Short mmCIF file of C-alpha atoms and ligand atoms in Angstrom, two decimals:
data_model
loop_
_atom_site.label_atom_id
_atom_site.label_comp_id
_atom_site.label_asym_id
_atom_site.label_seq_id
_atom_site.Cartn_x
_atom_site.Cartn_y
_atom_site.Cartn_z
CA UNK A 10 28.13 34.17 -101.70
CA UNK A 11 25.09 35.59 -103.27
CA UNK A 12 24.74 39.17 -103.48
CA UNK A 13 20.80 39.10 -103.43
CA UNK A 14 18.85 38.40 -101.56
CA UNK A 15 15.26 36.20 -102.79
CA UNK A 16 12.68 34.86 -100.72
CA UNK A 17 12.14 31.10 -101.93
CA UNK A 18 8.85 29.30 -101.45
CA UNK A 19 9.06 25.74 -99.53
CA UNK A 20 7.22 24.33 -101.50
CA UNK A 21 9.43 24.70 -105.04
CA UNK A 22 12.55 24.14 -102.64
CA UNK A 23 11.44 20.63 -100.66
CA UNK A 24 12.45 17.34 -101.96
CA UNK A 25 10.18 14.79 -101.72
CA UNK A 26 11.03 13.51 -98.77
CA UNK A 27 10.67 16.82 -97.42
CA UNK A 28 7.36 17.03 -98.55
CA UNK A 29 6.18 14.19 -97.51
CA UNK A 30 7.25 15.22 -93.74
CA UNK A 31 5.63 18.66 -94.19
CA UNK A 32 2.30 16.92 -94.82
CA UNK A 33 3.19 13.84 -92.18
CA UNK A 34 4.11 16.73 -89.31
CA UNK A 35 0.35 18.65 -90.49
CA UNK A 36 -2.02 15.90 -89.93
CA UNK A 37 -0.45 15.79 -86.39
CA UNK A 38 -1.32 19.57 -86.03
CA UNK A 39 -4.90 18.94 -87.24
CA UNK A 40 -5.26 16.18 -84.56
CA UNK A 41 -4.04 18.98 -82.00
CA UNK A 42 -5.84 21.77 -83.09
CA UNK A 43 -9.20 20.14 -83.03
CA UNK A 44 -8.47 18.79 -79.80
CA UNK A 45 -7.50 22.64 -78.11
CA UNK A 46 -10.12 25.05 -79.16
CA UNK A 47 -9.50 26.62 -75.86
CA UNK A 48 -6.85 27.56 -73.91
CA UNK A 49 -8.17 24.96 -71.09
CA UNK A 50 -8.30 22.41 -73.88
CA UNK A 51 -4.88 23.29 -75.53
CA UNK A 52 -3.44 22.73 -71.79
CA UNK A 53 -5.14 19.13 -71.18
CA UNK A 54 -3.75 18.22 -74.58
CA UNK A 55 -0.34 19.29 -73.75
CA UNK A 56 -0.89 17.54 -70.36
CA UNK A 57 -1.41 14.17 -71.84
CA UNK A 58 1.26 14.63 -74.61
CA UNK A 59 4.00 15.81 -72.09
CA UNK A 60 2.87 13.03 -70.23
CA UNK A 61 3.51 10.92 -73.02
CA UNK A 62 6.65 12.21 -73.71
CA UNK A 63 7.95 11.30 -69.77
CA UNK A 64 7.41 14.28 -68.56
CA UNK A 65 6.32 14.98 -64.93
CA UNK A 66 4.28 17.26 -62.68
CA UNK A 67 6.53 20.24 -61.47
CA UNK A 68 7.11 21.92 -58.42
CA UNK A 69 8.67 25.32 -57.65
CA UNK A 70 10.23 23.76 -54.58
CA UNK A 71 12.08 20.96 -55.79
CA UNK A 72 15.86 20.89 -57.12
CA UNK A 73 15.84 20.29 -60.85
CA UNK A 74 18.84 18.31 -62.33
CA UNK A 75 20.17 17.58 -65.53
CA UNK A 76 17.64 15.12 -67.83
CA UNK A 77 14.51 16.42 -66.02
CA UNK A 78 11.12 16.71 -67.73
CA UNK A 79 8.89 18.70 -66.24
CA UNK A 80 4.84 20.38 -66.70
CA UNK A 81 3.65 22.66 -64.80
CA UNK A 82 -0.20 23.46 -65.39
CA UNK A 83 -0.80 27.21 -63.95
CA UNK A 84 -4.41 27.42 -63.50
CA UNK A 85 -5.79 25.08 -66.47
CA UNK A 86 -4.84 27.65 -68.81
CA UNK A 87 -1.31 28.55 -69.42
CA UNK A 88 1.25 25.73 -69.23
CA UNK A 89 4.82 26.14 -68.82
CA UNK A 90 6.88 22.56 -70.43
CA UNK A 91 10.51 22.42 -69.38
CA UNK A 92 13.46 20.14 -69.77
CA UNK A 93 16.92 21.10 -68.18
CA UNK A 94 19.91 20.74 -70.12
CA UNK A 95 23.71 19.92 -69.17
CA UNK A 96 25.07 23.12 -69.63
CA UNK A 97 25.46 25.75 -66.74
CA UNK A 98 21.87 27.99 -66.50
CA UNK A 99 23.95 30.61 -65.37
CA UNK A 100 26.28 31.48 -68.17
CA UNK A 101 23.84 29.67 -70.97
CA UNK A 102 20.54 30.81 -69.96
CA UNK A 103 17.16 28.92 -70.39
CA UNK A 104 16.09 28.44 -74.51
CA UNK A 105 12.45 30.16 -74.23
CA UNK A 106 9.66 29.29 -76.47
CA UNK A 107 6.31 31.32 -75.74
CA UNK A 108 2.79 31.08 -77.63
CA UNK A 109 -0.62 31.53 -77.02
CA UNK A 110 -3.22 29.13 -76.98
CA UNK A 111 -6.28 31.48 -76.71
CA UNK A 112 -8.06 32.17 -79.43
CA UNK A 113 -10.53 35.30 -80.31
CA UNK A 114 -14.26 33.62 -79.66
CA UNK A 115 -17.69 34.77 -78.01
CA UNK A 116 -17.52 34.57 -73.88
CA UNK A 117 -21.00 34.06 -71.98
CA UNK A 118 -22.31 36.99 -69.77
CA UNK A 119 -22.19 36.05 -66.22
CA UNK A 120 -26.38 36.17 -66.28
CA UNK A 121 -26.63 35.18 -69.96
CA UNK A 122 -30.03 32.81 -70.12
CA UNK A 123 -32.90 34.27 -71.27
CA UNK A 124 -36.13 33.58 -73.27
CA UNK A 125 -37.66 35.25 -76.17
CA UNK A 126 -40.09 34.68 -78.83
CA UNK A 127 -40.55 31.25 -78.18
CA UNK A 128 -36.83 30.85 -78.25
CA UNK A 129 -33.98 30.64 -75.45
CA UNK A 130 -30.74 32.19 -76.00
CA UNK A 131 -27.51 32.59 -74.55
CA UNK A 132 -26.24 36.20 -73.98
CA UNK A 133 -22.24 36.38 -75.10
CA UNK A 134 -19.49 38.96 -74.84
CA UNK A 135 -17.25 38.85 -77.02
CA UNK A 136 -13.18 37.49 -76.51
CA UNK A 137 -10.40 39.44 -78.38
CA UNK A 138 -10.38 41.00 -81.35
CA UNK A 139 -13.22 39.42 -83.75
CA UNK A 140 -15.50 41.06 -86.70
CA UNK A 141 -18.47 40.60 -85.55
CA UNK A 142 -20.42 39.76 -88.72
CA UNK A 143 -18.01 36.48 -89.26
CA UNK A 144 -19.86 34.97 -85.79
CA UNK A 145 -23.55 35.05 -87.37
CA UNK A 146 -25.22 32.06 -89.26
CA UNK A 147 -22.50 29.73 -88.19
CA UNK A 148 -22.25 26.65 -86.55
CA UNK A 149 -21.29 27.45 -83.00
CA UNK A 150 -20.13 25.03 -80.14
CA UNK A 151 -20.24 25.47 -76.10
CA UNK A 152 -16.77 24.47 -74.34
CA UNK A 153 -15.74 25.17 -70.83
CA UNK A 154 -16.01 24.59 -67.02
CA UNK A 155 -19.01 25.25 -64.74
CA UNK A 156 -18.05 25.40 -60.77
CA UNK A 157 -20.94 23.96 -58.82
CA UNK A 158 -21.79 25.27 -55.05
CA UNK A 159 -18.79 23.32 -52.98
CA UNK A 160 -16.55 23.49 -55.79
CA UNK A 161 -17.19 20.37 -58.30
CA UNK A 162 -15.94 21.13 -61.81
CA UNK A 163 -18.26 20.02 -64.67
CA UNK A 164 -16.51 20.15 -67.93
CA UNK A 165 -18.75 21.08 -70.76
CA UNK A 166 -18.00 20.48 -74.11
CA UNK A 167 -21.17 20.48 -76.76
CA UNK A 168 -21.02 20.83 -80.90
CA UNK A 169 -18.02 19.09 -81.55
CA UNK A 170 -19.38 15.23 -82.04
CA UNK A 171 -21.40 14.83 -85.33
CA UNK A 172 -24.20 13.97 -83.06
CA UNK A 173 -24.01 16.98 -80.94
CA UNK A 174 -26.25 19.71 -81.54
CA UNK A 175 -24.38 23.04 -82.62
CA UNK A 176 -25.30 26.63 -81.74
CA UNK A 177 -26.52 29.18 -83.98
CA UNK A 178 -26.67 33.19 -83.58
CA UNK A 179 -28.59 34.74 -86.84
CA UNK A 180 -28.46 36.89 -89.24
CA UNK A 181 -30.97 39.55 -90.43
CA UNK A 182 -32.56 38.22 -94.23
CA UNK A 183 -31.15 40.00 -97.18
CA UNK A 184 -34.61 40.91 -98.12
CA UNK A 185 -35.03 43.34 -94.87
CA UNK A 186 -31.43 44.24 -94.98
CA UNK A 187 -31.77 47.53 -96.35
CA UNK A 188 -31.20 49.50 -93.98
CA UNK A 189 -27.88 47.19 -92.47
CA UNK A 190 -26.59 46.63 -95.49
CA UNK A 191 -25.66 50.63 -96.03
CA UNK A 192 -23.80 50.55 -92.12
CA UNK A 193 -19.71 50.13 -92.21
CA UNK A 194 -18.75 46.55 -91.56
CA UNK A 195 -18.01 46.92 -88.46
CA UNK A 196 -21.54 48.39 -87.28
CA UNK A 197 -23.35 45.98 -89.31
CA UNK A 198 -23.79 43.80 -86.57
CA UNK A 199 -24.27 44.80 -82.60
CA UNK A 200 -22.25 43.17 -80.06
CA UNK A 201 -25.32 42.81 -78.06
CA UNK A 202 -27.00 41.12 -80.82
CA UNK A 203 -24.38 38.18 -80.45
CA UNK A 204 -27.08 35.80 -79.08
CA UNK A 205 -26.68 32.34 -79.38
CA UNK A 206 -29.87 30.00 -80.05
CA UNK A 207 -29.86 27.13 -77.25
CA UNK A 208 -33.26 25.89 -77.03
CA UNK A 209 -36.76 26.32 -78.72
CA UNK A 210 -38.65 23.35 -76.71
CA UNK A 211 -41.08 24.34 -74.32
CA UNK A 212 -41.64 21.94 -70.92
CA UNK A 213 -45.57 22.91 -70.69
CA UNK A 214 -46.68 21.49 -67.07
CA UNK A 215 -50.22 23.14 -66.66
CA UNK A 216 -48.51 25.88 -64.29
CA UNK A 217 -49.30 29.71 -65.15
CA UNK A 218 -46.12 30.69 -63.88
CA UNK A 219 -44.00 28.08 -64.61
CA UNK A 220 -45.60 28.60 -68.66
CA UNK A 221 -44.04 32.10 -68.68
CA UNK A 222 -40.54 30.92 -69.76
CA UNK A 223 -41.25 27.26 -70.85
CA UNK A 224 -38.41 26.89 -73.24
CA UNK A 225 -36.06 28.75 -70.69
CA UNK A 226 -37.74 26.89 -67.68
CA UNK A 227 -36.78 23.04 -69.99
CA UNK A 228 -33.38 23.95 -70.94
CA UNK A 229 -32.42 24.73 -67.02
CA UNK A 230 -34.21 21.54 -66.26
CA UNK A 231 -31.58 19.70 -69.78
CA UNK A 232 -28.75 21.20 -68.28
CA UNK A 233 -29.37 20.30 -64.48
CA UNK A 234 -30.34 16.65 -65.44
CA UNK A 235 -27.28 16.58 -67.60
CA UNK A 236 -24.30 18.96 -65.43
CA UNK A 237 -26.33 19.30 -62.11
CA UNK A 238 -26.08 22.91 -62.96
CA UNK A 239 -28.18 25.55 -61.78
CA UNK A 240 -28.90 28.73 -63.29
CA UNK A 241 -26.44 30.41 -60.60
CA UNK A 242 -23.72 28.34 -61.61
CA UNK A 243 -23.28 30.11 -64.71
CA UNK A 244 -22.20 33.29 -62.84
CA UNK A 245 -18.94 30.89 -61.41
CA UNK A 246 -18.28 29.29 -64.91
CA UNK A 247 -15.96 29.95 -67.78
CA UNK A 248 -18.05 29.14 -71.28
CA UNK A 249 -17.50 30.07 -74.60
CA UNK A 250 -18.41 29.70 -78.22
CA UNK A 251 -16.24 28.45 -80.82
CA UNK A 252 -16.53 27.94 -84.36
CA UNK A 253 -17.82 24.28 -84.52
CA UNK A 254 -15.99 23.11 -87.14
CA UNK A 255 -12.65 21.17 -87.90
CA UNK A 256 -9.13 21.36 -89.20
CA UNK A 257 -9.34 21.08 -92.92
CA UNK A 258 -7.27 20.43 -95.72
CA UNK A 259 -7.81 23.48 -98.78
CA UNK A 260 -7.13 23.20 -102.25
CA UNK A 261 -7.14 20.11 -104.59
CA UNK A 262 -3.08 19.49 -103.74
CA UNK A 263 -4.65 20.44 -99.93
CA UNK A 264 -0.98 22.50 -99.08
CA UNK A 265 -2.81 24.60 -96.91
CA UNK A 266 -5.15 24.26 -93.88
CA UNK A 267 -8.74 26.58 -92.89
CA UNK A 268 -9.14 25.99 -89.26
CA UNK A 269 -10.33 27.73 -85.91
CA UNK A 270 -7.75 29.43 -84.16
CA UNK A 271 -4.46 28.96 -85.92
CA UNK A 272 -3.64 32.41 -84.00
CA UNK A 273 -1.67 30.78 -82.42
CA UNK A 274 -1.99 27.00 -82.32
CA UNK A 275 0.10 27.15 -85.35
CA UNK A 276 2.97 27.65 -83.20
CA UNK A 277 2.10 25.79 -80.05
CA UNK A 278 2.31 22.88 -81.58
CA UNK A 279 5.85 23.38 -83.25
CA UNK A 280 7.08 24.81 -80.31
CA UNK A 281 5.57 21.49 -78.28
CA UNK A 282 6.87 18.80 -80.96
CA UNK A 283 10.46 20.40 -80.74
CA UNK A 284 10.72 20.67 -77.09
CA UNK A 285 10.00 17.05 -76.96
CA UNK A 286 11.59 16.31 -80.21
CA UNK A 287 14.93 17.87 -79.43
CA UNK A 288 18.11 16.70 -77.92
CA UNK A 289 19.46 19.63 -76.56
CA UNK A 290 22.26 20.37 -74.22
CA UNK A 291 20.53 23.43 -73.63
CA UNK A 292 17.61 24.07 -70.68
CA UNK A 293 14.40 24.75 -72.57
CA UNK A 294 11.00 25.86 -71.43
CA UNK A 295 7.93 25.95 -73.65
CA UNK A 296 4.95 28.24 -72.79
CA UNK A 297 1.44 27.99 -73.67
CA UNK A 298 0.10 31.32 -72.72
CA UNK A 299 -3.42 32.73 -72.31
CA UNK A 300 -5.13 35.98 -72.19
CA UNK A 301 -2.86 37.42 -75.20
CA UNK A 302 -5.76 38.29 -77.32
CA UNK A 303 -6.52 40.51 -74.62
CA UNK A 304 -3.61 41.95 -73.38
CA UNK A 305 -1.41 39.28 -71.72
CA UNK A 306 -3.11 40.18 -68.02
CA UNK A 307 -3.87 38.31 -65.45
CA UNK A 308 -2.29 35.26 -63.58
CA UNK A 309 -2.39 33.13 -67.01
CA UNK A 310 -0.91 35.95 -68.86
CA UNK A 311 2.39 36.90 -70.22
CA UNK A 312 2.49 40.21 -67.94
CA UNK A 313 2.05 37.97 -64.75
CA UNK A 314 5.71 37.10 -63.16
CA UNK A 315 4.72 33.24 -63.59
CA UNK A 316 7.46 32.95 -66.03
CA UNK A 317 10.31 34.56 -63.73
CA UNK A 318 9.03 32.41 -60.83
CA UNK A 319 9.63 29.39 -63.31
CA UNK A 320 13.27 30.67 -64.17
CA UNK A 321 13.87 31.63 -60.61
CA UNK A 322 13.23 27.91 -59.83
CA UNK A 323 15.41 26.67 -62.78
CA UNK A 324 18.22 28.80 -61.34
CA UNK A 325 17.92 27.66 -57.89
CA UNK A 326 18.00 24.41 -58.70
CA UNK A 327 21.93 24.82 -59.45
CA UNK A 328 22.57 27.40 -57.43
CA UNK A 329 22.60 29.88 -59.89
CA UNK A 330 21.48 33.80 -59.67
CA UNK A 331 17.95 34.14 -61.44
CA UNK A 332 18.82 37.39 -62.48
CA UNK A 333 22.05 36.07 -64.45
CA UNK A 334 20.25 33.48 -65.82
CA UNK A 335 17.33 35.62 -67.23
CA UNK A 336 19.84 38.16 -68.92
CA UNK A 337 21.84 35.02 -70.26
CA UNK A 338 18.22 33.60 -71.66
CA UNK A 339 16.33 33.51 -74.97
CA UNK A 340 13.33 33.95 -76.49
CA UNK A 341 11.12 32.84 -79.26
CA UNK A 342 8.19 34.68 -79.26
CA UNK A 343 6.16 32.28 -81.41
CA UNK A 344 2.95 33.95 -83.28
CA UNK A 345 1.51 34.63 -86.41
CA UNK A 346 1.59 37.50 -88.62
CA UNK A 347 -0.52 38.59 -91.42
CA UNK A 348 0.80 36.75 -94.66
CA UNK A 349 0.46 39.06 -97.93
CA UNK A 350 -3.06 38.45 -99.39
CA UNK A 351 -3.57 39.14 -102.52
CA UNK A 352 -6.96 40.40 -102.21
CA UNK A 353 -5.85 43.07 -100.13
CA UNK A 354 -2.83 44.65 -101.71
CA UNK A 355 -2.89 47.98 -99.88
CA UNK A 356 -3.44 46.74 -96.57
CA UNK A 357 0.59 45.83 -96.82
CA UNK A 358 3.70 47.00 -98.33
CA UNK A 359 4.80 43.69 -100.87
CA UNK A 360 8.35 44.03 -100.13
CA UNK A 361 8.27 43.71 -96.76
CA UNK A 362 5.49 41.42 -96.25
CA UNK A 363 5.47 37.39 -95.13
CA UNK A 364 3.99 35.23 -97.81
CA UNK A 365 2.11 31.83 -97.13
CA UNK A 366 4.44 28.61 -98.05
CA UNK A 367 7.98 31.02 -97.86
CA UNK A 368 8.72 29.26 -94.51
CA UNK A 369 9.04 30.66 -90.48
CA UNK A 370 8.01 34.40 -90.57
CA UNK A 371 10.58 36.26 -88.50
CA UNK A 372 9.42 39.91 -87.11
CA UNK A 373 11.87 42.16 -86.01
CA UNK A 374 8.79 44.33 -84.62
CA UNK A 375 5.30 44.56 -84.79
CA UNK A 376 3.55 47.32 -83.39
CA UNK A 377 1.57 50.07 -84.38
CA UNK A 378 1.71 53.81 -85.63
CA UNK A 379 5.97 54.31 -85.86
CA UNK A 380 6.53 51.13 -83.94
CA UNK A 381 4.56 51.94 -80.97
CA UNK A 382 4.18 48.94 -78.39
CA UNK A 383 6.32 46.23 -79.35
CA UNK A 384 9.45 44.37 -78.72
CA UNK A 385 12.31 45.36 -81.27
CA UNK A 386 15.33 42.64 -81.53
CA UNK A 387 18.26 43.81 -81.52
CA UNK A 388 20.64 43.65 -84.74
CA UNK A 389 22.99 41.13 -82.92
CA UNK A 390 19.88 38.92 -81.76
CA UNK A 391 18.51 39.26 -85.45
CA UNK A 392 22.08 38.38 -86.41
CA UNK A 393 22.19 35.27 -84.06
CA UNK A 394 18.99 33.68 -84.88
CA UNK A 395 19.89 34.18 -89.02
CA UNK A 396 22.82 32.32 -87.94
CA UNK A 397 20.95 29.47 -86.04
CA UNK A 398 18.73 29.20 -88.74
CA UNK A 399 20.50 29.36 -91.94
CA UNK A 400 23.09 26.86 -90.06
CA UNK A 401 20.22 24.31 -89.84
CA UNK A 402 18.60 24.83 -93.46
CA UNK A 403 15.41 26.35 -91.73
CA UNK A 404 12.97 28.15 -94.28
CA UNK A 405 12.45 31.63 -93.17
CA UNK A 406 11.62 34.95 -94.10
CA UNK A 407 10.98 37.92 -92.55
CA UNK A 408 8.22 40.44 -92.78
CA UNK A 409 6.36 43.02 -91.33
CA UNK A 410 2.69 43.02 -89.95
CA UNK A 411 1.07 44.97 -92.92
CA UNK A 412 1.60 48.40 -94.17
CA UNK A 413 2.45 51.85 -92.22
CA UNK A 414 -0.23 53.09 -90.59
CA UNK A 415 -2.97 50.93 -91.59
CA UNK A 416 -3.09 49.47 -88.54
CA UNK A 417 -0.80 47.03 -86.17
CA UNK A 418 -0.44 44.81 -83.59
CA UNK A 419 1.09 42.90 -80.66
CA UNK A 420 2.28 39.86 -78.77
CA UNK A 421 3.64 38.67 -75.73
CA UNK A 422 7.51 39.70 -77.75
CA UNK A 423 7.32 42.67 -75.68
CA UNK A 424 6.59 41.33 -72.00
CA UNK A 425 9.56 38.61 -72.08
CA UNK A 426 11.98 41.26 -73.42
CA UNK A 427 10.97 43.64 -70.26
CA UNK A 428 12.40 40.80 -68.21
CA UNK A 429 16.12 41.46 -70.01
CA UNK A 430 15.63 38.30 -72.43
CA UNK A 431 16.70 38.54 -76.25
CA UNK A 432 13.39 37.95 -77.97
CA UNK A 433 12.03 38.36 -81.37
CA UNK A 434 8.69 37.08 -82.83
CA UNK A 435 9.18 33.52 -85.01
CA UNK A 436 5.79 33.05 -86.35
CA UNK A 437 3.78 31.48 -89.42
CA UNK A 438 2.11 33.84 -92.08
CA UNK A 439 -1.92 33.50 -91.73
CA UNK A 440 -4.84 34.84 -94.01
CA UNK A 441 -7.85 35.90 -92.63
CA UNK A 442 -6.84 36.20 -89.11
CA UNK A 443 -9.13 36.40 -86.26
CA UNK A 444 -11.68 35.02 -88.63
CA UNK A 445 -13.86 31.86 -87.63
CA UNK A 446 -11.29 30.12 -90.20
CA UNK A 447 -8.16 30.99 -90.56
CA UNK A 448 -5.62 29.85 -93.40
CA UNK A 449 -2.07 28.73 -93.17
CA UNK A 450 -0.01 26.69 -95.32
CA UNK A 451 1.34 23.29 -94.29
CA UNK A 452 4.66 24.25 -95.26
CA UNK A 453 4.92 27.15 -92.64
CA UNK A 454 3.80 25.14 -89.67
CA UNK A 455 6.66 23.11 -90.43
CA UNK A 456 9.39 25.59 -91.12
CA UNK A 457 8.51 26.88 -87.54
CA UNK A 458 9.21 23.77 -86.16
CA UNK A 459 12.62 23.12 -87.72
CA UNK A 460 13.13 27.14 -86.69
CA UNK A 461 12.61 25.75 -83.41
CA UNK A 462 14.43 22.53 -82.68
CA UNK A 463 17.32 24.69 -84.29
CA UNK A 464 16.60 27.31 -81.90
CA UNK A 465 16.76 24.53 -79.01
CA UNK A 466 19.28 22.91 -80.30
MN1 MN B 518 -1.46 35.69 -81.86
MN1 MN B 519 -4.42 37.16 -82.36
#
């Protein structure tokens, strides 16, 4: 028995078998993460891995049985992966595994074409929360859907080939900076002055009128020839602007990974890999949520009752009561937290902080100002899951999201628990969060997923 307790870092723990899987399981992530910038991408990967993996299209009339694989697309965006166990739903629940596959980015205005200067822009609004001066002087690229008068889809997807143009919104020179250098961060830069560049080629036709907004008047001409869009379109489409980059390895040993929106890809994919890793005698349902970066509304969202309708259907497939099923169920609420950065000691308290490479990050709470607006596992859940985890040799730690009152925040932890499921937050430890790169370690992505096939197991 040891009296102390020490965090331990992966890394110095892992064999080398270990650490060759830890590196094996990441270069799967950095296939799915550059495939699923979006929530609507994240959800036609999953599609076509679940596929993969034998499962099929669900319905919420049809009687599950034991050995069924199931997806069940809500909407393009949220996705809801389950496979039913042997055990009775009633008295053993349904094995919950919920994270988000939105990430912060810049949303187009409903009217957001215009021309200026000899240049044609995109107008954007921006998508959770982001620092604004982290979106200039990057390379940005255009994914989404456009619906066409009569209902035709046209899937647009621009920046990520390296033949693809990118998208660019810029920055103000250093030399006439003056003046914007002396405002706080997070005035430096105007939210209305996140404009993307999209054209700069004027069609010139001999027409007066036509002349007026040449480069505006080519582009709509591009993207009709190209989409059969028309500049009404955009005001029935869903477009945004991602960092155009990829997945990348950093350091010269490469144990960690900078990539766009590991909030919280970095647990979708565990979460996926052990629902259709695991050989459980449990029923287990993975979600891929959206809208959490901005509150967990809507009919994608965590707050909608799209996840009771899913149990409800689970439990009447046996014959069960959906309300015994739900108390009897359990959740991992799987997102990140704020690792300890070294660069910013005060921003947390060091002895109750997650550190990159120490394994699955497990928040009891999160919150904000005296643990406002969160979830808060009980001591016998917290006791439960240190059993299921230590039992199975899963690296974890546990942490808090920064220091007292700096600041806070929240995740879908608190919206399952309101349904009377045990829940806590199983997460990875990121730096730079919300920024166009994030940074995780390799080793954390794959603690979470051993935390999770223990969790379903
Ligand atoms: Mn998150
Ligand atoms: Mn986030």
């Amino acid at each position: 028995m040891e009296l102390k307790y020490t965090r331990k870092n992966v890394y110095k723990e892992a064999d080398g078998k270990q650490l060759e899987e830890i590196y094996a399981f990441a270069e799967g992530y950095k296939a799915f993460l550059d495939a699923s910038k979006t929530e609507r991408d994240a959800s036609v990967t999953a599609k076509k891995l679940a596929e993969e993996n034998g499962f099929k299209p669900f319905s919420f009339s049809e009687k599950l049985k034991a050995g069924d694989k199931r997806y069940f697309i809500n909407r393009y965006k949220n996705v809801f992966l389950i496979k039913v166990g042997t055990e009775n739903v009633a008295k053993d629940g349904v094995r919950i595994m919920v994270a988000h596959v939105d990430s912060p980015r810049l949303d187009l205005k409903p009217n957001p074409l215009y021309e200026e200067a000899g240049l044609c822009y995109l107008k954007t609004h921006y998508y959770g929360g982001i620092k604004k001066y982290q979106w200039t002087a990057t390379p940005l690229a255009l994914h989404g859907v456009a619906v066409l008068r009569g209902g035709e889809r046209v899937e647009i997807c621009v920046g990520e080939d390296e033949n693809d143009p990118i998208f660019y919104i810029t920055d103000l020179l250093p030399h006439l900076a003056a003046e914007q250098s002396t405002k706080p961060l997070g005035k430096a830069i105007d939210g209305e002055s996140l404009n993307a560049v999209v054209g700069g080629l004027p069609a010139v036709d001999g027409d007066e009128e036509e002349n007026k907004e040449a480069v505006k008047n080519a582009i709509l001409k591009l993207l009709n020839k190209k989409y059969g869009i028309t500049e009404i379109d955009l005001q029935c489409s869903e477009l945004c602007f991602v960092p155009a980059g990829r997945a990348r390895d950093v350091g010269f040993d490469g144990a960690l990974i900078s990539a766009y929106g590991h909030d919280d890809k970095v647990c979708a994919y565990p979460e996926m890999k052990a629902i259709f890793d695991c050989n459980s005698p449990h029923t287990v349902v993975a979600v891929f949520a959206d809208k959490e970066e901005v509150g967990s509304v809507g009919n994608t969202g965590m707050q909608s009752k799209v996840i009771s309708d899913v149990i409800e259907t689970i439990a009447n497939s046996f014959n069960a009561n959906p309300i015994e099923v739900r108390y009897n169920s359990k959740c991992i609420s799987a997102d990140v937290t704020a690792g300890y950065d070294p660069a910013y000691p005060s921003a947390f308290e060091k002895r109750n902080s997650t550190f990159v490479s120490c394994g699955a990050a497990v928040s009891k709470y999160t919150g904000a100002r005296g643990k406002s607006s969160t979830n808060d596992a009980s001591a016998e859940f917290m006791g439960w899951i240190r059993d299921i985890f230590e039992d199975n040799g899963v690296f974890w730690q546990t942490g808090e999201l920064g220091a007292v009152d700096v600041g806070g925040g929240g995740t879908v932890a608190q919206f399952i628990s309101n349904l009377g499921i045990d829940t806590v937050d199983v997460g990875v430890p990121v730096l730079s969060m919300h920024a166009p790169y994030e940074l995780i370690s390799k080793a954390d992505v794959y603690a979470l997923y051993q935390a999770c096939l223990a969790f379903c197991k």
